[in-house]
Short mmCIF file of C-alpha atoms and ligand atoms in Angstrom, two decimals:
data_model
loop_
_atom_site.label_atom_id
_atom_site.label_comp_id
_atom_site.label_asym_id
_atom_site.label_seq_id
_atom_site.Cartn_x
_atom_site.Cartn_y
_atom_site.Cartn_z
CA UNK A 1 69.90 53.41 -18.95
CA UNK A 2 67.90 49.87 -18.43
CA UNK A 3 64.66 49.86 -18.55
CA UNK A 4 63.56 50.13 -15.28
CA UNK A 5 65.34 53.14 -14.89
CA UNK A 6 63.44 54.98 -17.47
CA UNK A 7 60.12 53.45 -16.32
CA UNK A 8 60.42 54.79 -13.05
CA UNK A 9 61.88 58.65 -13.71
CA UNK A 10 58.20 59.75 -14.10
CA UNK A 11 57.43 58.91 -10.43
CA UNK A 12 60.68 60.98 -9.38
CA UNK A 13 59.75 64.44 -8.77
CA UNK A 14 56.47 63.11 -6.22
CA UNK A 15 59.53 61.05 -4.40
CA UNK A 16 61.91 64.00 -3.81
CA UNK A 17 59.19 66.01 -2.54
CA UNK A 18 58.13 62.92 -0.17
CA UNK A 19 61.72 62.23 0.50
CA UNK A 20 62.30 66.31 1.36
CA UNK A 21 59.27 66.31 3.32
CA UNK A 22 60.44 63.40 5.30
CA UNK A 23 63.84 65.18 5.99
CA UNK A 24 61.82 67.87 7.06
CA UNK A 25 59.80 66.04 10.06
CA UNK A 26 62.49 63.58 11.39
CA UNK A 27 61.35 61.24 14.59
CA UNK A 28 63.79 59.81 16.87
CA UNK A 29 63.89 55.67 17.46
CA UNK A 30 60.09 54.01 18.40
CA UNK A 31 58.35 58.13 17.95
CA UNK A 32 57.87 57.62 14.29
CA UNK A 33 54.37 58.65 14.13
CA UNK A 34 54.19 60.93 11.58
CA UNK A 35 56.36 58.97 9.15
CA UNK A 36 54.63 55.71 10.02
CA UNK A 37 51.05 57.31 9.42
CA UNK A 38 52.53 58.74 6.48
CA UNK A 39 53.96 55.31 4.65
CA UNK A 40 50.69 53.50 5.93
CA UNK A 41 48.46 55.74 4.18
CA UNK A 42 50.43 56.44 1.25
CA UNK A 43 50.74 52.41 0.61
CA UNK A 44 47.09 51.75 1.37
CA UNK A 45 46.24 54.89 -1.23
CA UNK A 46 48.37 51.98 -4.10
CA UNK A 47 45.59 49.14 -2.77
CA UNK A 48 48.41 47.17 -0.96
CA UNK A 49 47.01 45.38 2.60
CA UNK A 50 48.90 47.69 5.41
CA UNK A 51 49.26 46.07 9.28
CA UNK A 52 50.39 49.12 11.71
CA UNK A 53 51.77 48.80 15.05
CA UNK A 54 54.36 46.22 14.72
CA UNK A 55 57.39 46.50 16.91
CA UNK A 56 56.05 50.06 18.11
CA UNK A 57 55.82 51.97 14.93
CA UNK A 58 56.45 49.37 12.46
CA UNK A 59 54.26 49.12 9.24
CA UNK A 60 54.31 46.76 6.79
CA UNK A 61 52.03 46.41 3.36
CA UNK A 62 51.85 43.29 1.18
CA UNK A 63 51.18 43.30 -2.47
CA UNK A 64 50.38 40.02 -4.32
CA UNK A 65 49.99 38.97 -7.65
CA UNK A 66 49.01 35.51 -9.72
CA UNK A 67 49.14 32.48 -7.34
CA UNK A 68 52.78 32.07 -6.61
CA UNK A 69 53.51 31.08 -3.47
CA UNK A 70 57.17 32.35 -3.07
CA UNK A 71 57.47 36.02 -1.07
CA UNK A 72 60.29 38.52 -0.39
CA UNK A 73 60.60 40.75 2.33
CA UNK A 74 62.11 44.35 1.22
CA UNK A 75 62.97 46.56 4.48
CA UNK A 76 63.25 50.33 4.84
CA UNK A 77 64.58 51.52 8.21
CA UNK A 78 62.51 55.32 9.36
CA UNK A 79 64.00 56.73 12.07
CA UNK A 80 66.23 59.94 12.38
CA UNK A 81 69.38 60.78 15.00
CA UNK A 82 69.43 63.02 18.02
CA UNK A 83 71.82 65.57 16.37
CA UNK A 84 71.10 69.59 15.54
CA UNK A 85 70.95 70.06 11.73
CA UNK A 86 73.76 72.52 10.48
CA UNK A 87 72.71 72.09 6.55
CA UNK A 88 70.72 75.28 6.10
CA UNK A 89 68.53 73.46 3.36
CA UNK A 90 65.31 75.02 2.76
CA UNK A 91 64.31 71.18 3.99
CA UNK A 92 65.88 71.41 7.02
CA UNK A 93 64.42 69.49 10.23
CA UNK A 94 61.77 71.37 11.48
CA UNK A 95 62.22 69.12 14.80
CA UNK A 96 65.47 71.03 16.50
CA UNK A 97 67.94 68.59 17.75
CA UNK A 98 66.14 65.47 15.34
CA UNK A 99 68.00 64.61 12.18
CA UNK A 100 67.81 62.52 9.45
CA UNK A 101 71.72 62.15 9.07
CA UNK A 102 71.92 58.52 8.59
CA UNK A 103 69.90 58.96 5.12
CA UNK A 104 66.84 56.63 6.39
CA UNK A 105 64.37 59.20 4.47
CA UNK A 106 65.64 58.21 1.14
CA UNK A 107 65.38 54.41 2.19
CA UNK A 108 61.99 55.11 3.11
CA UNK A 109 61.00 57.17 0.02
CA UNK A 110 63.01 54.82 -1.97
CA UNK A 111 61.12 51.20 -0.81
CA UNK A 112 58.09 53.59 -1.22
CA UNK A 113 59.11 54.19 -4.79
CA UNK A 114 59.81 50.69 -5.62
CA UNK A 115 56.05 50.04 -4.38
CA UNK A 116 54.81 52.49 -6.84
CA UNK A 117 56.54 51.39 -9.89
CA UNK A 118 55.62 47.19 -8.69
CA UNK A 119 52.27 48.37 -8.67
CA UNK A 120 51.47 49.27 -12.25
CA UNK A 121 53.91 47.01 -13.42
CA UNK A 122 52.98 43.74 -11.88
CA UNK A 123 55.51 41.87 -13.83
CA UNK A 124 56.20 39.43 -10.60
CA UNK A 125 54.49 36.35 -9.64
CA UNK A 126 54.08 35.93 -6.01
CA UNK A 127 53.91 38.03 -2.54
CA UNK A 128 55.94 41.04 -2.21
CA UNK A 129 56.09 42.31 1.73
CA UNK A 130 57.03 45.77 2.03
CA UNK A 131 58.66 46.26 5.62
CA UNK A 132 59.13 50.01 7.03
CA UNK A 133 60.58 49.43 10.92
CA UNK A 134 61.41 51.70 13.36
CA UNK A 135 64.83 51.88 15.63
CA UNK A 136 67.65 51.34 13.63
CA UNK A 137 69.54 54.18 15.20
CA UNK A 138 70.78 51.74 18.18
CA UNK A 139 67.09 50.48 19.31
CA UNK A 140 66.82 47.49 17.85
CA UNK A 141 63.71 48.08 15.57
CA UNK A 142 64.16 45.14 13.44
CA UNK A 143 63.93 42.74 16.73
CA UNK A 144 60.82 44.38 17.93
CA UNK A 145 59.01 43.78 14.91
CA UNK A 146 60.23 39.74 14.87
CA UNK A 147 59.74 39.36 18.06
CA UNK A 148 55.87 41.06 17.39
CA UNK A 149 55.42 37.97 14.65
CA UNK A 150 56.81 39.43 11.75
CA UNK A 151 58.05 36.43 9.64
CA UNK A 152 54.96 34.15 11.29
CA UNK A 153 52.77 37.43 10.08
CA UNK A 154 54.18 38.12 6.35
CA UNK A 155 56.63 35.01 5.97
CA UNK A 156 59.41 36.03 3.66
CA UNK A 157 61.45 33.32 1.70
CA UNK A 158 64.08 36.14 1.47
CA UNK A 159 64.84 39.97 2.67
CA UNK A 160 67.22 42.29 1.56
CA UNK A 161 67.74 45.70 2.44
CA UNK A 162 70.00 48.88 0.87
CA UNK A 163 71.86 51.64 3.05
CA UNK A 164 72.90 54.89 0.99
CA UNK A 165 76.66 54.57 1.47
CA UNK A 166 78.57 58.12 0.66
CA UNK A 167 81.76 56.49 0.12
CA UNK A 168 80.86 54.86 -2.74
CA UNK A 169 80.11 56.75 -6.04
CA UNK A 170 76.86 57.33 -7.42
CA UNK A 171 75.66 54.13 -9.89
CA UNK A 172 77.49 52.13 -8.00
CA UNK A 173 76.68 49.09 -5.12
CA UNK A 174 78.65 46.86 -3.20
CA UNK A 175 77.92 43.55 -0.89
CA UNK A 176 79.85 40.76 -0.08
CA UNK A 177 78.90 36.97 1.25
CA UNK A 178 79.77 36.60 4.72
CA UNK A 179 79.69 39.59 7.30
CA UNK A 180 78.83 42.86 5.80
CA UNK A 181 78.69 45.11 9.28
CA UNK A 182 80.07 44.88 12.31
CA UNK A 183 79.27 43.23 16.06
CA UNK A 184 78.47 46.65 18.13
CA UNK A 185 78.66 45.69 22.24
CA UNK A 186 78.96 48.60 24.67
CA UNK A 187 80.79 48.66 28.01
CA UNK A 188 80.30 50.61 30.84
CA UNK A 189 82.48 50.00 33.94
CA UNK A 190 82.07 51.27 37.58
CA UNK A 191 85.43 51.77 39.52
CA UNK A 192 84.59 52.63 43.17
CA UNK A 193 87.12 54.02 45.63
CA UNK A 194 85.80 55.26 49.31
CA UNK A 195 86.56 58.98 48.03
CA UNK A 196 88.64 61.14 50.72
CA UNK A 197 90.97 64.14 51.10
CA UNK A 198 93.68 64.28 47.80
CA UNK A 199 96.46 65.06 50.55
CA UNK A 200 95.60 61.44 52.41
CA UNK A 201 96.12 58.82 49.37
CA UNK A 202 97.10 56.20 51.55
CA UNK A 203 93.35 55.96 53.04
CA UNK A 204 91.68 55.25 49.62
CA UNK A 205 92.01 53.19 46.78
CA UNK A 206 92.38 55.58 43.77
CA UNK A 207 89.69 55.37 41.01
CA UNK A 208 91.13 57.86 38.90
CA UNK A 209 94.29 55.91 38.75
CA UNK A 210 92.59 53.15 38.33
CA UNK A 211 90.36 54.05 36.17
CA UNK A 212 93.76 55.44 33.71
CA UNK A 213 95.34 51.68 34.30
CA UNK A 214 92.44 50.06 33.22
CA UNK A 215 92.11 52.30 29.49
CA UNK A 216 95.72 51.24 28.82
CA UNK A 217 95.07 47.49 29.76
CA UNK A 218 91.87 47.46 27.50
CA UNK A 219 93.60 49.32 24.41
CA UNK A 220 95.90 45.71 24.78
CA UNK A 221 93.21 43.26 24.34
CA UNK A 222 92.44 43.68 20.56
CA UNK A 223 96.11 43.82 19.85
CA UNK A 224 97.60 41.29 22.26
CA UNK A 225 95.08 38.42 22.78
CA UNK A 226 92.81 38.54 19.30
CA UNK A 227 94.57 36.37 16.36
CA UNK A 228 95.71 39.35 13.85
CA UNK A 229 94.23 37.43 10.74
CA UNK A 230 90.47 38.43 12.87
CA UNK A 231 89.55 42.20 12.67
CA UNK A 232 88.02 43.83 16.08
CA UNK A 233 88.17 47.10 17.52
CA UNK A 234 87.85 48.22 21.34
CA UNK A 235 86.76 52.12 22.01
CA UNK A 236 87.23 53.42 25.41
CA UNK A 237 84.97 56.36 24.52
CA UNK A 238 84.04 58.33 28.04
CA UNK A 239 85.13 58.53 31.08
CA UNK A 240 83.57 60.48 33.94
CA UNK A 241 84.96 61.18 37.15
CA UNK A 242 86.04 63.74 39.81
CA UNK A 243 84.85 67.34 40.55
CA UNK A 244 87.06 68.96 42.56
CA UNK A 245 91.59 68.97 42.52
CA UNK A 246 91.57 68.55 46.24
CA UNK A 247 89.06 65.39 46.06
CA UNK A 248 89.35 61.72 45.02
CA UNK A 249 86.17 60.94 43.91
CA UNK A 250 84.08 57.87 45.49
CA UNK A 251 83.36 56.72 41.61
CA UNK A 252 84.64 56.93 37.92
CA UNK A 253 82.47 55.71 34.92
CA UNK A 254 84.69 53.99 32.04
CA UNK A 255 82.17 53.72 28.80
CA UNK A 256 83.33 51.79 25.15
CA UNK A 257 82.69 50.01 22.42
CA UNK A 258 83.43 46.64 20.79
CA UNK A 259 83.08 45.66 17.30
CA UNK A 260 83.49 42.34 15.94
CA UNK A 261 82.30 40.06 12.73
CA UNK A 262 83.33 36.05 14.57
CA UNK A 263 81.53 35.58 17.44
CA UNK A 264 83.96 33.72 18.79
CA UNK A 265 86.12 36.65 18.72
CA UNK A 266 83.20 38.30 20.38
CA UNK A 267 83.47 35.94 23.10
CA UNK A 268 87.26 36.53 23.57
CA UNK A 269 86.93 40.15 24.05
CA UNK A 270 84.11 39.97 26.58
CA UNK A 271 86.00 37.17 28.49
CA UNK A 272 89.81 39.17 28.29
CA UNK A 273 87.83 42.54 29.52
CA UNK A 274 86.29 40.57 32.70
CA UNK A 275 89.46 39.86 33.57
CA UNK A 276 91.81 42.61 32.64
CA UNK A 277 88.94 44.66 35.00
CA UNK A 278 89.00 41.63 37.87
CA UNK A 279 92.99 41.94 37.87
CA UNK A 280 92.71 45.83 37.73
CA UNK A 281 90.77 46.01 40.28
CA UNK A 282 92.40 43.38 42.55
CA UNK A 283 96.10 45.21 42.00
CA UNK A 284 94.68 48.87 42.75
CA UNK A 285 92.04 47.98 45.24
CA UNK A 286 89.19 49.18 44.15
CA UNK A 287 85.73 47.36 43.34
CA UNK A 288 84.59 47.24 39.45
CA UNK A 289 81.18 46.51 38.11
CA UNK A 290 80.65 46.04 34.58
CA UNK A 291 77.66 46.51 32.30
CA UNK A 292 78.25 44.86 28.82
CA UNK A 293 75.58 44.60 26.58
CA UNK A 294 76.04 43.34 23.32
CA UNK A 295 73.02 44.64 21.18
CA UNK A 296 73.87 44.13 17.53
CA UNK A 297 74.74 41.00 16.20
CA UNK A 298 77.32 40.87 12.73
CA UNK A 299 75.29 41.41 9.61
CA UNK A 300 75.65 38.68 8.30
CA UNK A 301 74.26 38.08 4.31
CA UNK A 302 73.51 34.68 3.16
CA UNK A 303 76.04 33.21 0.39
CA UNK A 304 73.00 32.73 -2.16
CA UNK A 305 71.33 35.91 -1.59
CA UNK A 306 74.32 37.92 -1.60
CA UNK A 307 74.96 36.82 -5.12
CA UNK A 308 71.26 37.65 -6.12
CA UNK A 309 71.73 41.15 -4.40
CA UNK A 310 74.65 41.81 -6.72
CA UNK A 311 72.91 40.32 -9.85
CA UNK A 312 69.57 42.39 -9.50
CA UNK A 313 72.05 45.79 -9.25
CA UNK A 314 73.91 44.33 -12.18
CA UNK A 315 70.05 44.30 -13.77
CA UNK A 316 68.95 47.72 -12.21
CA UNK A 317 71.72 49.40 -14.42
CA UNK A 318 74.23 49.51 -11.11
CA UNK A 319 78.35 49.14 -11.61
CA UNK A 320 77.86 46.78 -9.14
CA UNK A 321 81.11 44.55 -7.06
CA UNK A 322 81.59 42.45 -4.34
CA UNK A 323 82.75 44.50 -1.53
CA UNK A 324 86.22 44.19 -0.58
CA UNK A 325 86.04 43.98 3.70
CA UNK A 326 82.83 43.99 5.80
CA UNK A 327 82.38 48.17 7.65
CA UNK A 328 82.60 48.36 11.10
CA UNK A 329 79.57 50.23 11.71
CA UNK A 330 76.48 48.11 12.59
CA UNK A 331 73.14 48.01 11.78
CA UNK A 332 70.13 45.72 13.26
CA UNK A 333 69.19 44.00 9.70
CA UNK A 334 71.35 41.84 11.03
CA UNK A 335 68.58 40.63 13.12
CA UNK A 336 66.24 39.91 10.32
CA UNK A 337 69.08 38.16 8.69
CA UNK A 338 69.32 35.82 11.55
CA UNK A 339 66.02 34.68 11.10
CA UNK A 340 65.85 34.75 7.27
CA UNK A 341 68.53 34.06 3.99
CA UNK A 342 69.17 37.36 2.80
CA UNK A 343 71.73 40.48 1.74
CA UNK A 344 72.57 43.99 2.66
CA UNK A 345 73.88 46.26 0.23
CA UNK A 346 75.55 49.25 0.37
CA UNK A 347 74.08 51.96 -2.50
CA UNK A 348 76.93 54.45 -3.95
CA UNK A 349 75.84 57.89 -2.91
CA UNK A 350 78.41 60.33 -3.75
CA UNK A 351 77.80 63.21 -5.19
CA UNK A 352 79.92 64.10 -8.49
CA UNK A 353 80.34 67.72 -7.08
CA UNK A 354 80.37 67.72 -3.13
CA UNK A 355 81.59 71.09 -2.74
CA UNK A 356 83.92 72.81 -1.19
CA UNK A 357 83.26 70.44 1.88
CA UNK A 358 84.13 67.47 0.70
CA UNK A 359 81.35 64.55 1.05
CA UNK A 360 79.84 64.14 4.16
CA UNK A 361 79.87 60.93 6.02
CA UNK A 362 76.83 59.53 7.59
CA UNK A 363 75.66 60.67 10.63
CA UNK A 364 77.28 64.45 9.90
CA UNK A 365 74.99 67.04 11.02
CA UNK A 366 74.65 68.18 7.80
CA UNK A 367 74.44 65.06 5.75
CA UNK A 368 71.19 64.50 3.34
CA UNK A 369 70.61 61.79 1.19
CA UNK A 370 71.33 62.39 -2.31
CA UNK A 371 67.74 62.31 -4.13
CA UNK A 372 69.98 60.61 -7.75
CA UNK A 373 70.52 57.56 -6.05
CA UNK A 374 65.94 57.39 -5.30
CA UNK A 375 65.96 55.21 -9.20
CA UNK A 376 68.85 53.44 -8.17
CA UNK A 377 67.27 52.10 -5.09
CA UNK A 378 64.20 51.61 -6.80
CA UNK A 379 65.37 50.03 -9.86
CA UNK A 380 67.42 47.29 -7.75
CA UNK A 381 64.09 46.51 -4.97
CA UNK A 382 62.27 46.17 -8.34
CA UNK A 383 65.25 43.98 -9.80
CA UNK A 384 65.00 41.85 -6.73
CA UNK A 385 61.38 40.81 -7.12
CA UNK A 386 61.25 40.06 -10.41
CA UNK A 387 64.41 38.33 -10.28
CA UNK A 388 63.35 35.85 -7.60
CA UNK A 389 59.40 36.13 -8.04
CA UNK A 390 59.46 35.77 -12.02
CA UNK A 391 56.30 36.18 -13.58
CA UNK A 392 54.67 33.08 -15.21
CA UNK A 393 55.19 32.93 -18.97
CA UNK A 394 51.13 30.81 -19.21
ZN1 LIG B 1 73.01 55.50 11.29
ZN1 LIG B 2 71.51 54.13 8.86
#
């Protein structure tokens, strides 16, 4: 057990409550009131200086000591998912149909935590910026708060950030240099016909047929069209059309996903699905719109930074190793990485005895973030500043 680890077990029992009490009164993306009240007033109760209100529900409290002038930024994401709870915990969302399943209650209580213990320990030289956004959950959080002045606000030499990963055992951490998460774009195609009688084909173009032509065209583009050394992965995911068996409809909705890492192979995909919906179109007669939004970059970490992400869990007591391949979920830290050098790291989570269910991956309406890995998390945002902010040895 390294030291940290034992320093910070007395402030454990306070965080599991906090952390409960958090999974108890989730709020969706941007309506984190409660929780943002909640980390503002619990960070100015340690004496840190707490700004409110950026990006929406964004807080963020900076603690200094001595006169160095380096600073790190250290980022907790709040917000819960619109799913029904099924855990039956006697912590259970009190908000029906709000959940914290992605685990973003332990990251909170967690960078929380690692306030605490910095706190009374002080062994850092230099400016510590604790960031709590909102909007992970597919809002983009982490750009409304840079593009409300974050890094001109509380500049950050660095900023790293943890996600509880389940797949990984508990003690353990992984990152990598390089892309860590996924690209996320989503698609959503319009295929109009003129709608008519199903008996009279021949007097409208067909945008159900259409509509099935242009899935199987799209399921080509990854494999035909993307170099197979690249990873990528195309979704059709909904498609909504049609309400009666004697009717063609007028319109058919074709929704998806794309997930990248090269932006170039970003590019390609967008490009090859303009087209393969142009051709399909032009060959069934029928007029396509598309709506493709691409609104997560790659995370990205920074070569140096992923290195000190991996040494400071080495130092917090973590089996840490570099990860072998990037995920292909996404997550908007990659924004913040964008404007700053910095690492993402994934924090084992798995339980030694998951039960008769098996472990639950993230965003299962029963998932809950496993209140062992709180030190962990703590011990490596502790590791982190005192690693790269060392006191002075006057
Ligand atoms: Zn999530
Ligand atoms: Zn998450």
């Amino acid at each position: 057990m390294t030291a940290t680890l034992t320093a910070v077990a007395d402030l454990l029992p306070d965080l599991q409550t906090l952390r409960r009490d958090l999974h108890a009164h989730p709020e969706l993306a941007f309506a984190e009131h409660r929780t943002s009240i909640l980390v503002a007033d619990t960070m100015r109760d340690l004496g840190l200086e707490v700004a409110t209100g950026i990006g929406g529900t964004g807080v963020v409290a900076t603690l200094r000591h001595g006169g160095g002038m380096g600073s790190i930024g250290l980022r907790a994401d709040m917000d819960a998912l619109p799913i029904v709870e099924t855990s039956g915990l006697t912590y259970a969302s009190k908000h029906r149909g709000v959940h914290h399943g992605c685990g973003h209650d332990g990251h909170t209580a967690a960078l929380i935590g690692a306030a605490r213990h910095l706190v009374r320990t002080c062994n850092f030289d230099g400016t510590v910026h604790f960031i709590f956004q909102p909007a992970e959950e597919g809002q983009g959080g982490a750009a409304a708060m840079i593009r409300d002045g974050l890094f001109e606000r509380f500049p950050c030499d660095e900023v790293y950030a943890l996600h509880n990963w389940p797949a990984l055992p508990l003690g353990s951490a992984q990152t990598r240099a390089g892309p860590i998460m996924a690209a996320a774009d989503r698609f959503e195609i319009e295929i109009h016909g003129r709608g008519g009688h199903a008996a009279f084909p021949q007097l409208t173009p067909d945008a159900i047929l259409a509509a099935s032509h242009l899935v199987l065209q799209l399921n080509t583009i990854v494999a035909r069209d993307i170099d197979p050394n690249e990873s990528a992965v195309l979704s059709v995911t909904k498609i909504e059309g049609g309400h009666a068996h004697n009717v063609l409809p007028t319109k058919v909705v074709v929704v998806g996903t794309v997930r990248s890492f090269n932006p170039q192979v970003q590019d390609r995909i967008e490009a090859r699905l303009r087209e393969v919906v142009a051709g399909v179109a032009s060959s069934t007669g029928t007029r396509m719109t598309i709506d493709y939004l691409r609104y997560y970059p790659a995370t990205i970490n920074s070569r140096d930074e992923a290195a000190v992400a991996l040494a400071a869990a080495k130092i917090a007591g973590l089996h840490a190793m570099e990860a072998p391949a990037p995920a292909f979920t996404s997550e908007d830290f990659a924004f913040m990485l964008q404007a700053r050098p910095g690492a993402y790291l994934w924090l084992g989570q798995g339980r030694a005895d998951p039960g008769a269910d098996g472990e639950r991956p993230l965003h299962h309406p029963s998932y809950d973030f496993n209140d062992a890995a709180l030190p962990y998390a703590i011990a490596w945002f502790a590791a982190l500043v005192e690693r790269q902010l060392p006191a002075s040895t006057r």
